[in-house]
Amino acid sequence: MRIGFSVDDAVSRLKRHHWTFRRLHGIFTNRLTSEPVYELKMAFSLHAHYCAEHAAAWRERVGEMREPPLGLDTVPDASLEVFLDEILAAPDTAALVVGIYGHALPALQAALRNYAAETNRLVDHPSFRICRFALVEVGEMVEYGASALKGLVTDADRTRLSGWETLLDRLLVQAGGLDGSAPPTEPGATERLFSRKAAQFDGTPKRDGRFLDPFNMGVHAEAFLYDPSMPPEPKTLMMYYKRLREIDVPEMMASILAETKDKPWSYMVDMTRQLWDEARHAMMGEVGFVRAGIDWPRFVRVNWTWSLALNTQLSPLERHAVLYFIEQGLMPKTGKRFEWEVGVASGDPFAAMIQDYDWADEVLHARIGRDWYVKQIGDPAQAVAYGDQCWSKVSLQWAHYRDKGLTRHENWWPALYSEWCRGQGRDPDPAVLAYDKSYEGARADLHEISPSG
Ligand SMILES: [Fe+2]
Ligand SMILES: [Fe+2]
């Protein structure tokens, strides 16, 4: 019997929730490539996926509330927009973490809680329901953010950023709160600090100190993996390496999302789901190493040469073409099924399990590629040919990086394999230990030198 919101008031609040999810998705995808901290790169992938999904639910709900034209692509409030612009333009990791996890997400959580508490659950049950579901994941993001703030932001950072944090608070007050539920003060007042110059997407990947030799292309993982004379057990290490190296797929896909405009939101939802899957694939490799007792930063050289090359040498559509072309190559017998079979043959149930799901994810990614990339090109054969052509255009610059002194392409395999044998209490197999093949001379148009999948 309680009086809740009118349809107009509900729509006005829902549009601001939607805008915040949408802009947060943009902040996560804009920043993950150049964010060096590995855990944040992975978290941004997950949180972008959450925000894309919730923004989609809000779009659908607003569309049910007598609102054509929906106005979902227009800024709902100038001060809220500046608040989000400021966070997008945060100058470093600490400021970005403070902005996202210390301000934006807690404000969104409070707004969703208020909405769920105040709306009439009978007349507006569909909105109540999406808020309730979203709060599960917004709560998880806020909780993660509390740990990130503790681990990554010092007291000195907080002092340095205190003026900016006051500005963020003020912008939300000026906006009448994130959801506009309070009367706005100084409407239209939009003081800016970090966003005075519009934030630019930085497609050059960055990594933290655990990635000691990011130009290293010294161990040709696929040549070892596909060599039938090599035993399956050490091949699990190569697969863990291949999985962990997939960090560069989110780094690359984020650049497509950041630089592709004018796509429907369902494109963002699909592509961000795949982006998160690729981040999960990287973490599967990481967990595989931990489970195998390997201190991976010490023994494994995870490079960024693929995302660096694609982000700096190709247009967004060309990058998508390469991704599709590579993933096409993973589906026949030599690809994902083969890796799963190696996992099973190795007797390592973890390797078998992750490859099983990696293969399943790949089938979804092929569907996403068909729905968006192939449809855009118009013809399946032409789509593959164009991907092949774009991939051939990419230079991975093996010799250039060596000649510039950026890497020696050190063969890190024998030390990794020896360490693993030591932990397993087994004698190294001389043929496995002697493996020494780098990516030098690998033709850039061969899909097997790619990290993707
Ligand atoms: Fe993958
Ligand atoms: Fe994939």
Short mmCIF file of C-alpha atoms and ligand atoms in Angstrom, two decimals:
data_model
loop_
_atom_site.label_atom_id
_atom_site.label_comp_id
_atom_site.label_asym_id
_atom_site.label_seq_id
_atom_site.Cartn_x
_atom_site.Cartn_y
_atom_site.Cartn_z
CA MET A 1 0.00 0.00 0.00
CA ARG A 2 3.01 2.23 0.45
CA ILE A 3 3.48 4.96 -2.15
CA GLY A 4 6.70 4.43 -4.13
CA PHE A 5 8.00 6.21 -7.22
CA SER A 6 5.97 7.43 -10.15
CA VAL A 7 6.98 5.95 -13.50
CA ASP A 8 8.68 9.25 -14.38
CA ASP A 9 10.69 9.31 -11.15
CA ALA A 10 11.60 5.65 -11.52
CA VAL A 11 12.82 6.17 -15.09
CA SER A 12 14.84 9.19 -14.06
CA ARG A 13 16.67 7.20 -11.38
CA LEU A 14 17.06 4.10 -13.53
CA LYS A 15 18.64 6.18 -16.27
CA ARG A 16 21.30 7.41 -13.87
CA HIS A 17 22.04 3.88 -12.61
CA HIS A 18 22.28 2.81 -16.23
CA TRP A 19 24.60 5.66 -17.08
CA THR A 20 26.88 4.82 -14.18
CA PHE A 21 27.10 1.13 -15.15
CA ARG A 22 27.75 2.13 -18.73
CA ARG A 23 30.44 4.66 -17.91
CA LEU A 24 32.09 2.30 -15.41
CA HIS A 25 32.22 -0.33 -18.13
CA GLY A 26 33.96 2.27 -20.29
CA ILE A 27 36.39 3.18 -17.51
CA PHE A 28 37.33 -0.46 -16.88
CA THR A 29 37.86 -1.23 -20.56
CA ASN A 30 39.67 2.04 -21.22
CA ARG A 31 42.12 1.52 -18.42
CA LEU A 32 42.87 -2.20 -18.26
CA THR A 33 45.43 -2.28 -21.09
CA SER A 34 47.66 0.37 -19.56
CA GLU A 35 47.04 -0.70 -15.96
CA PRO A 36 50.23 -2.44 -14.83
CA VAL A 37 48.95 -4.28 -11.74
CA TYR A 38 48.06 -7.81 -12.84
CA GLU A 39 45.27 -8.35 -10.30
CA LEU A 40 43.61 -5.07 -11.31
CA LYS A 41 43.84 -5.99 -14.98
CA MET A 42 41.99 -9.20 -14.19
CA ALA A 43 39.49 -7.45 -11.87
CA PHE A 44 38.77 -4.75 -14.45
CA SER A 45 37.97 -7.54 -16.93
CA LEU A 46 35.46 -9.10 -14.53
CA HIS A 47 33.98 -5.81 -13.40
CA ALA A 48 33.59 -4.59 -16.99
CA HIS A 49 31.65 -7.79 -17.70
CA TYR A 50 29.39 -7.19 -14.68
CA CYS A 51 28.74 -3.57 -15.66
CA ALA A 52 27.98 -4.48 -19.29
CA GLU A 53 25.43 -7.08 -18.16
CA HIS A 54 23.72 -4.78 -15.67
CA ALA A 55 23.62 -1.87 -18.11
CA ALA A 56 21.84 -4.23 -20.52
CA ALA A 57 19.24 -5.15 -17.87
CA TRP A 58 18.61 -1.45 -17.16
CA ARG A 59 18.22 -0.66 -20.85
CA GLU A 60 15.62 -3.35 -21.15
CA ARG A 61 13.75 -2.14 -18.08
CA VAL A 62 13.69 1.51 -19.16
CA GLY A 63 12.34 0.32 -22.51
CA GLU A 64 9.39 -1.21 -20.68
CA MET A 65 8.45 2.06 -19.03
CA ARG A 66 6.64 4.04 -21.75
CA GLU A 67 9.80 5.90 -22.68
CA PRO A 68 10.30 6.02 -26.44
CA PRO A 69 12.59 7.63 -27.42
CA LEU A 70 14.51 6.04 -24.59
CA GLY A 71 17.29 8.63 -24.27
CA LEU A 72 19.64 5.98 -22.93
CA ASP A 73 22.54 7.31 -24.93
CA THR A 74 22.37 10.86 -23.62
CA VAL A 75 24.06 12.21 -20.51
CA PRO A 76 21.44 12.29 -17.73
CA ASP A 77 23.22 14.92 -15.62
CA ALA A 78 26.20 17.18 -16.31
CA SER A 79 27.74 16.90 -12.83
CA LEU A 80 27.43 13.10 -12.79
CA GLU A 81 29.14 13.06 -16.17
CA VAL A 82 32.05 15.15 -14.89
CA PHE A 83 32.30 12.89 -11.81
CA LEU A 84 32.74 9.90 -14.15
CA ASP A 85 35.04 11.79 -16.54
CA GLU A 86 37.29 12.64 -13.60
CA ILE A 87 37.63 8.96 -12.67
CA LEU A 88 38.30 7.95 -16.28
CA ALA A 89 41.09 10.56 -16.35
CA ALA A 90 42.64 9.49 -13.01
CA PRO A 91 46.38 9.97 -13.50
CA ASP A 92 47.68 6.79 -11.84
CA THR A 93 46.71 3.45 -10.33
CA ALA A 94 46.09 4.84 -6.84
CA ALA A 95 43.79 7.59 -8.07
CA LEU A 96 41.93 5.20 -10.35
CA VAL A 97 41.35 2.75 -7.51
CA VAL A 98 40.22 5.55 -5.21
CA GLY A 99 37.84 6.92 -7.82
CA ILE A 100 36.26 3.63 -8.87
CA TYR A 101 36.24 1.69 -5.61
CA GLY A 102 36.27 4.49 -3.09
CA HIS A 103 33.62 6.70 -4.72
CA ALA A 104 31.72 5.50 -7.80
CA LEU A 105 30.84 1.96 -6.81
CA PRO A 106 29.89 2.74 -3.19
CA ALA A 107 27.66 5.57 -4.48
CA LEU A 108 26.06 3.21 -6.99
CA GLN A 109 25.55 0.59 -4.30
CA ALA A 110 23.83 3.16 -2.05
CA ALA A 111 21.61 4.31 -4.92
CA LEU A 112 20.55 0.74 -5.77
CA ARG A 113 19.85 -0.02 -2.12
CA ASN A 114 17.73 3.09 -1.81
CA TYR A 115 15.84 2.27 -4.95
CA ALA A 116 15.12 -1.29 -3.86
CA ALA A 117 14.01 -0.05 -0.44
CA GLU A 118 11.81 2.82 -1.62
CA THR A 119 10.09 1.64 -4.76
CA ASN A 120 6.76 -0.12 -4.45
CA ARG A 121 7.57 -3.77 -4.96
CA LEU A 122 4.19 -4.58 -6.39
CA VAL A 123 3.88 -1.93 -9.08
CA ASP A 124 7.59 -1.74 -9.90
CA HIS A 125 8.63 -5.31 -9.18
CA PRO A 126 10.73 -5.72 -12.38
CA SER A 127 12.94 -2.75 -11.36
CA PHE A 128 13.17 -3.98 -7.78
CA ARG A 129 14.29 -7.33 -9.09
CA ILE A 130 17.13 -6.04 -11.30
CA CYS A 131 18.36 -3.88 -8.42
CA ARG A 132 18.36 -6.88 -6.09
CA PHE A 133 20.35 -8.98 -8.56
CA ALA A 134 22.76 -6.17 -9.38
CA LEU A 135 23.45 -5.57 -5.69
CA VAL A 136 24.97 -9.04 -5.43
CA GLU A 137 27.70 -8.13 -7.92
CA VAL A 138 27.99 -4.46 -7.00
CA GLY A 139 28.53 -5.64 -3.42
CA GLU A 140 31.24 -8.02 -4.61
CA MET A 141 32.94 -5.18 -6.51
CA VAL A 142 32.79 -2.87 -3.50
CA GLU A 143 34.22 -5.60 -1.28
CA TYR A 144 37.03 -6.30 -3.75
CA GLY A 145 37.58 -2.56 -3.96
CA ALA A 146 38.01 -2.29 -0.20
CA SER A 147 40.89 -4.79 -0.43
CA ALA A 148 42.34 -3.01 -3.45
CA LEU A 149 42.23 0.30 -1.59
CA LYS A 150 43.99 -1.28 1.38
CA GLY A 151 46.61 -3.00 -0.75
CA LEU A 152 47.34 -0.40 -3.39
CA VAL A 153 46.62 3.04 -1.94
CA THR A 154 48.87 4.50 0.76
CA ASP A 155 48.07 7.18 3.31
CA ALA A 156 50.36 9.47 1.32
CA ASP A 157 48.24 8.79 -1.80
CA ARG A 158 45.11 9.65 0.14
CA THR A 159 46.63 12.90 1.33
CA ARG A 160 47.82 13.76 -2.17
CA LEU A 161 44.37 13.00 -3.59
CA SER A 162 42.30 14.62 -0.84
CA GLY A 163 41.47 17.72 -2.91
CA TRP A 164 40.32 15.53 -5.76
CA GLU A 165 38.23 13.34 -3.48
CA THR A 166 36.52 16.47 -2.15
CA LEU A 167 35.80 17.46 -5.74
CA LEU A 168 34.30 14.03 -6.47
CA ASP A 169 32.04 14.34 -3.42
CA ARG A 170 31.03 17.83 -4.44
CA LEU A 171 30.18 16.76 -7.99
CA LEU A 172 27.81 14.11 -6.67
CA VAL A 173 26.17 16.64 -4.34
CA GLN A 174 25.77 19.00 -7.29
CA ALA A 175 24.17 16.13 -9.21
CA GLY A 176 21.62 15.66 -6.44
CA GLY A 177 23.33 12.38 -5.57
CA LEU A 178 24.19 9.68 -8.07
CA ASP A 179 20.50 8.94 -8.62
CA GLY A 180 19.30 12.55 -8.46
CA SER A 181 17.19 11.80 -5.39
CA ALA A 182 18.38 14.91 -3.53
CA PRO A 183 17.75 18.39 -4.86
CA PRO A 184 20.71 19.34 -7.07
CA THR A 185 22.81 22.25 -5.92
CA GLU A 186 24.48 24.59 -8.41
CA PRO A 187 23.02 22.74 -11.39
CA GLY A 188 25.37 22.82 -14.35
CA ALA A 189 28.43 23.67 -12.26
CA THR A 190 31.16 21.43 -13.55
CA GLU A 191 34.56 22.10 -12.11
CA ARG A 192 37.18 19.73 -13.49
CA LEU A 193 40.64 18.70 -12.32
CA PHE A 194 42.08 15.61 -14.08
CA SER A 195 39.57 15.69 -16.92
CA ARG A 196 40.30 19.25 -18.04
CA LYS A 197 41.99 17.58 -20.95
CA ALA A 198 39.76 14.75 -22.25
CA ALA A 199 41.18 11.32 -21.35
CA GLN A 200 42.88 9.51 -24.24
CA PHE A 201 42.89 5.73 -24.60
CA ASP A 202 46.40 4.33 -24.17
CA GLY A 203 46.73 1.08 -26.13
CA THR A 204 50.30 0.37 -25.08
CA PRO A 205 50.12 -2.51 -22.60
CA LYS A 206 51.78 -2.14 -19.23
CA ARG A 207 52.66 -4.84 -16.72
CA ASP A 208 53.93 -4.93 -13.18
CA GLY A 209 57.28 -6.10 -11.82
CA ARG A 210 56.42 -9.80 -12.09
CA PHE A 211 56.71 -9.56 -15.86
CA LEU A 212 60.46 -9.39 -16.04
CA ASP A 213 61.08 -9.73 -19.77
CA PRO A 214 57.91 -8.73 -21.63
CA PHE A 215 59.48 -8.77 -25.10
CA ASN A 216 60.74 -12.33 -24.65
CA MET A 217 59.74 -14.64 -27.51
CA GLY A 218 62.35 -17.21 -26.59
CA VAL A 219 60.24 -20.35 -26.06
CA HIS A 220 58.07 -21.60 -28.91
CA ALA A 221 55.31 -23.19 -26.87
CA GLU A 222 53.27 -24.57 -29.77
CA ALA A 223 56.18 -26.35 -31.47
CA PHE A 224 56.75 -28.24 -28.22
CA LEU A 225 53.07 -28.86 -27.60
CA TYR A 226 52.45 -30.28 -31.06
CA ASP A 227 55.63 -32.43 -31.07
CA PRO A 228 54.38 -36.02 -30.73
CA SER A 229 57.79 -37.18 -29.46
CA MET A 230 57.45 -35.02 -26.33
CA PRO A 231 55.65 -36.51 -23.29
CA PRO A 232 52.33 -35.04 -22.12
CA GLU A 233 53.27 -34.21 -18.49
CA PRO A 234 55.67 -31.31 -19.22
CA LYS A 235 53.29 -30.19 -21.96
CA THR A 236 50.93 -29.09 -19.18
CA LEU A 237 53.54 -26.48 -18.22
CA MET A 238 53.57 -25.17 -21.79
CA MET A 239 49.77 -25.02 -21.71
CA TYR A 240 49.84 -23.13 -18.39
CA TYR A 241 52.25 -20.72 -20.04
CA LYS A 242 49.99 -20.36 -23.07
CA ARG A 243 47.01 -19.71 -20.85
CA LEU A 244 48.80 -17.15 -18.65
CA ARG A 245 50.09 -15.39 -21.77
CA GLU A 246 46.45 -14.76 -22.69
CA ILE A 247 46.57 -11.65 -20.51
CA ASP A 248 47.27 -9.95 -23.77
CA VAL A 249 43.87 -10.89 -25.20
CA PRO A 250 41.94 -8.64 -22.75
CA GLU A 251 44.64 -6.01 -23.34
CA MET A 252 43.87 -6.22 -27.05
CA MET A 253 40.09 -6.64 -26.84
CA ALA A 254 39.84 -3.64 -24.51
CA SER A 255 41.38 -1.56 -27.29
CA ILE A 256 38.68 -2.70 -29.71
CA LEU A 257 35.97 -1.71 -27.23
CA ALA A 258 37.63 1.60 -26.39
CA GLU A 259 38.02 2.56 -30.05
CA THR A 260 34.81 1.19 -31.56
CA LYS A 261 31.86 3.55 -31.44
CA ASP A 262 28.31 3.22 -32.74
CA LYS A 263 27.71 -0.43 -31.92
CA PRO A 264 24.59 -1.60 -30.10
CA TRP A 265 24.99 -2.34 -26.41
CA SER A 266 24.61 -6.07 -27.10
CA TYR A 267 27.94 -5.89 -28.94
CA MET A 268 29.58 -4.52 -25.78
CA VAL A 269 27.93 -7.25 -23.71
CA ASP A 270 29.17 -10.07 -25.98
CA MET A 271 32.66 -8.71 -26.49
CA THR A 272 33.12 -7.95 -22.80
CA ARG A 273 32.01 -11.46 -21.89
CA GLN A 274 34.71 -12.79 -24.18
CA LEU A 275 37.21 -10.32 -22.72
CA TRP A 276 36.47 -11.67 -19.25
CA ASP A 277 36.76 -15.26 -20.49
CA GLU A 278 40.22 -14.49 -21.83
CA ALA A 279 41.20 -12.99 -18.47
CA ARG A 280 39.94 -16.19 -16.84
CA HIS A 281 42.06 -18.22 -19.24
CA ALA A 282 45.10 -16.26 -18.08
CA MET A 283 44.25 -16.94 -14.44
CA MET A 284 43.75 -20.65 -15.22
CA GLY A 285 47.38 -20.72 -16.30
CA GLU A 286 48.47 -18.77 -13.23
CA VAL A 287 46.63 -21.16 -10.91
CA GLY A 288 48.07 -24.11 -12.86
CA PHE A 289 51.58 -22.88 -12.11
CA VAL A 290 50.81 -22.24 -8.46
CA ARG A 291 49.26 -25.69 -8.18
CA ALA A 292 52.35 -27.21 -9.80
CA GLY A 293 54.51 -25.47 -7.18
CA ILE A 294 56.07 -23.05 -9.68
CA ASP A 295 56.85 -19.48 -8.68
CA TRP A 296 55.88 -18.29 -12.15
CA PRO A 297 57.33 -14.75 -12.06
CA ARG A 298 60.74 -16.33 -11.44
CA PHE A 299 60.60 -19.03 -14.08
CA VAL A 300 58.21 -17.92 -16.81
CA ARG A 301 58.61 -14.96 -19.15
CA VAL A 302 55.15 -13.80 -20.11
CA ASN A 303 55.33 -11.39 -23.04
CA TRP A 304 53.08 -8.63 -24.32
CA THR A 305 54.31 -8.57 -27.91
CA TRP A 306 50.97 -9.65 -29.42
CA SER A 307 48.75 -7.01 -27.77
CA LEU A 308 51.45 -4.38 -28.33
CA ALA A 309 51.70 -5.22 -32.04
CA LEU A 310 47.96 -5.40 -32.65
CA ASN A 311 47.09 -2.30 -30.63
CA THR A 312 49.74 -0.17 -32.28
CA GLN A 313 49.74 -1.55 -35.84
CA LEU A 314 46.08 -2.30 -36.66
CA SER A 315 42.71 -0.60 -36.67
CA PRO A 316 40.00 -1.92 -34.30
CA LEU A 317 38.25 -3.85 -37.09
CA GLU A 318 41.58 -5.33 -38.24
CA ARG A 319 42.25 -6.46 -34.66
CA HIS A 320 38.87 -8.14 -34.49
CA ALA A 321 39.61 -9.77 -37.85
CA VAL A 322 42.88 -11.20 -36.49
CA LEU A 323 41.16 -12.44 -33.34
CA TYR A 324 38.49 -14.18 -35.40
CA PHE A 325 41.03 -15.67 -37.79
CA ILE A 326 43.14 -17.05 -34.95
CA GLU A 327 40.16 -18.47 -33.10
CA GLN A 328 38.99 -20.14 -36.32
CA GLY A 329 42.33 -21.92 -36.43
CA LEU A 330 41.85 -23.18 -32.88
CA MET A 331 38.71 -25.12 -33.56
CA PRO A 332 39.89 -27.94 -35.86
CA LYS A 333 41.54 -31.03 -34.51
CA THR A 334 44.89 -29.47 -33.67
CA GLY A 335 43.44 -26.73 -31.48
CA LYS A 336 41.40 -26.78 -28.31
CA ARG A 337 40.39 -30.44 -28.44
CA PHE A 338 44.06 -31.36 -28.79
CA GLU A 339 44.98 -29.31 -25.70
CA TRP A 340 42.24 -30.99 -23.70
CA GLU A 341 43.48 -34.41 -24.85
CA VAL A 342 47.00 -33.50 -23.74
CA GLY A 343 45.57 -32.47 -20.37
CA VAL A 344 43.79 -35.80 -20.00
CA ALA A 345 46.84 -37.77 -21.18
CA SER A 346 49.08 -35.95 -18.69
CA GLY A 347 47.15 -37.41 -15.74
CA ASP A 348 46.93 -33.91 -14.24
CA PRO A 349 43.21 -33.41 -13.52
CA PHE A 350 43.62 -29.64 -13.24
CA ALA A 351 45.16 -29.34 -16.71
CA ALA A 352 42.37 -31.52 -18.13
CA MET A 353 39.69 -29.46 -16.37
CA ILE A 354 40.90 -26.06 -17.50
CA GLN A 355 41.37 -27.19 -21.10
CA ASP A 356 37.89 -28.69 -21.09
CA TYR A 357 36.41 -25.28 -20.23
CA ASP A 358 38.87 -23.39 -22.39
CA TRP A 359 37.56 -25.44 -25.32
CA ALA A 360 33.92 -24.78 -24.35
CA ASP A 361 34.59 -21.04 -24.06
CA GLU A 362 36.15 -21.08 -27.50
CA VAL A 363 32.93 -22.36 -29.03
CA LEU A 364 31.13 -19.36 -27.54
CA HIS A 365 33.83 -17.03 -28.87
CA ALA A 366 33.38 -18.46 -32.36
CA ARG A 367 29.68 -17.62 -32.08
CA ILE A 368 30.46 -14.07 -30.92
CA GLY A 369 32.85 -13.71 -33.86
CA ARG A 370 30.18 -14.89 -36.30
CA ASP A 371 27.50 -12.61 -34.82
CA TRP A 372 29.55 -9.44 -34.94
CA TYR A 373 32.70 -9.61 -37.02
CA VAL A 374 31.52 -11.96 -39.78
CA LYS A 375 28.18 -10.17 -40.08
CA GLN A 376 30.00 -6.87 -40.44
CA ILE A 377 32.18 -8.27 -43.25
CA GLY A 378 29.14 -9.94 -44.77
CA ASP A 379 30.61 -13.20 -46.02
CA PRO A 380 32.23 -16.01 -43.95
CA ALA A 381 34.98 -16.89 -46.45
CA GLN A 382 35.84 -13.25 -46.96
CA ALA A 383 35.89 -12.72 -43.18
CA VAL A 384 38.52 -15.45 -42.75
CA ALA A 385 40.55 -14.18 -45.71
CA TYR A 386 40.52 -10.64 -44.35
CA GLY A 387 41.63 -11.90 -40.93
CA ASP A 388 44.46 -13.82 -42.55
CA GLN A 389 45.50 -10.74 -44.48
CA CYS A 390 45.44 -8.49 -41.38
CA TRP A 391 47.44 -11.05 -39.37
CA SER A 392 50.06 -11.23 -42.17
CA LYS A 393 50.40 -7.47 -41.94
CA VAL A 394 51.40 -7.62 -38.27
CA SER A 395 55.07 -7.54 -37.49
CA LEU A 396 55.99 -9.20 -34.21
CA GLN A 397 59.50 -7.69 -34.46
CA TRP A 398 61.47 -10.55 -32.90
CA ALA A 399 64.81 -9.29 -34.20
CA HIS A 400 63.97 -5.63 -33.68
CA TYR A 401 63.37 -6.09 -29.95
CA ARG A 402 66.62 -8.03 -29.61
CA ASP A 403 68.62 -5.51 -31.62
CA LYS A 404 67.19 -2.67 -29.56
CA GLY A 405 68.42 -4.45 -26.42
CA LEU A 406 64.88 -4.90 -25.07
CA THR A 407 65.28 -8.65 -24.68
CA ARG A 408 67.74 -11.45 -25.33
CA HIS A 409 64.86 -13.88 -25.99
CA GLU A 410 66.35 -16.03 -23.26
CA ASN A 411 65.29 -19.70 -23.34
CA TRP A 412 63.67 -19.96 -19.90
CA TRP A 413 62.29 -23.46 -20.51
CA PRO A 414 65.14 -25.61 -19.05
CA ALA A 415 65.07 -23.74 -15.72
CA LEU A 416 61.28 -24.02 -15.50
CA TYR A 417 61.29 -27.70 -16.41
CA SER A 418 64.12 -28.47 -13.97
CA GLU A 419 62.29 -26.68 -11.16
CA TRP A 420 59.13 -28.66 -11.91
CA CYS A 421 61.06 -31.96 -11.96
CA ARG A 422 62.70 -31.07 -8.67
CA GLY A 423 59.28 -30.45 -7.09
CA GLN A 424 57.94 -33.69 -8.54
CA GLY A 425 60.97 -35.67 -7.42
CA ARG A 426 61.64 -36.94 -10.92
CA ASP A 427 64.70 -36.94 -13.15
CA PRO A 428 64.55 -34.53 -16.07
CA ASP A 429 64.05 -36.17 -19.46
CA PRO A 430 67.15 -35.08 -21.47
CA ALA A 431 65.15 -34.51 -24.67
CA VAL A 432 62.62 -32.30 -22.87
CA LEU A 433 65.33 -30.43 -20.99
CA ALA A 434 67.16 -29.73 -24.24
CA TYR A 435 64.14 -28.08 -25.88
CA ASP A 436 65.40 -24.86 -27.42
CA LYS A 437 63.24 -23.30 -30.07
CA SER A 438 62.28 -19.66 -30.05
CA TYR A 439 59.79 -17.77 -32.20
CA GLU A 440 62.60 -16.42 -34.35
CA GLY A 441 61.68 -16.77 -37.99
CA ALA A 442 58.17 -17.93 -37.17
CA ARG A 443 56.05 -16.50 -39.95
CA ALA A 444 53.80 -13.80 -38.62
CA ASP A 445 50.89 -15.29 -40.49
CA LEU A 446 51.03 -18.63 -38.68
CA HIS A 447 48.31 -18.76 -36.09
CA GLU A 448 50.34 -20.93 -33.75
CA ILE A 449 52.59 -18.09 -32.74
CA SER A 450 49.57 -16.34 -31.39
CA PRO A 451 48.68 -16.34 -27.71
CA SER A 452 44.99 -16.16 -28.38
CA GLY A 453 42.24 -18.64 -27.77
FE FE B 1 41.33 -17.82 -24.51
FE FE B 2 38.92 -17.12 -27.07
#
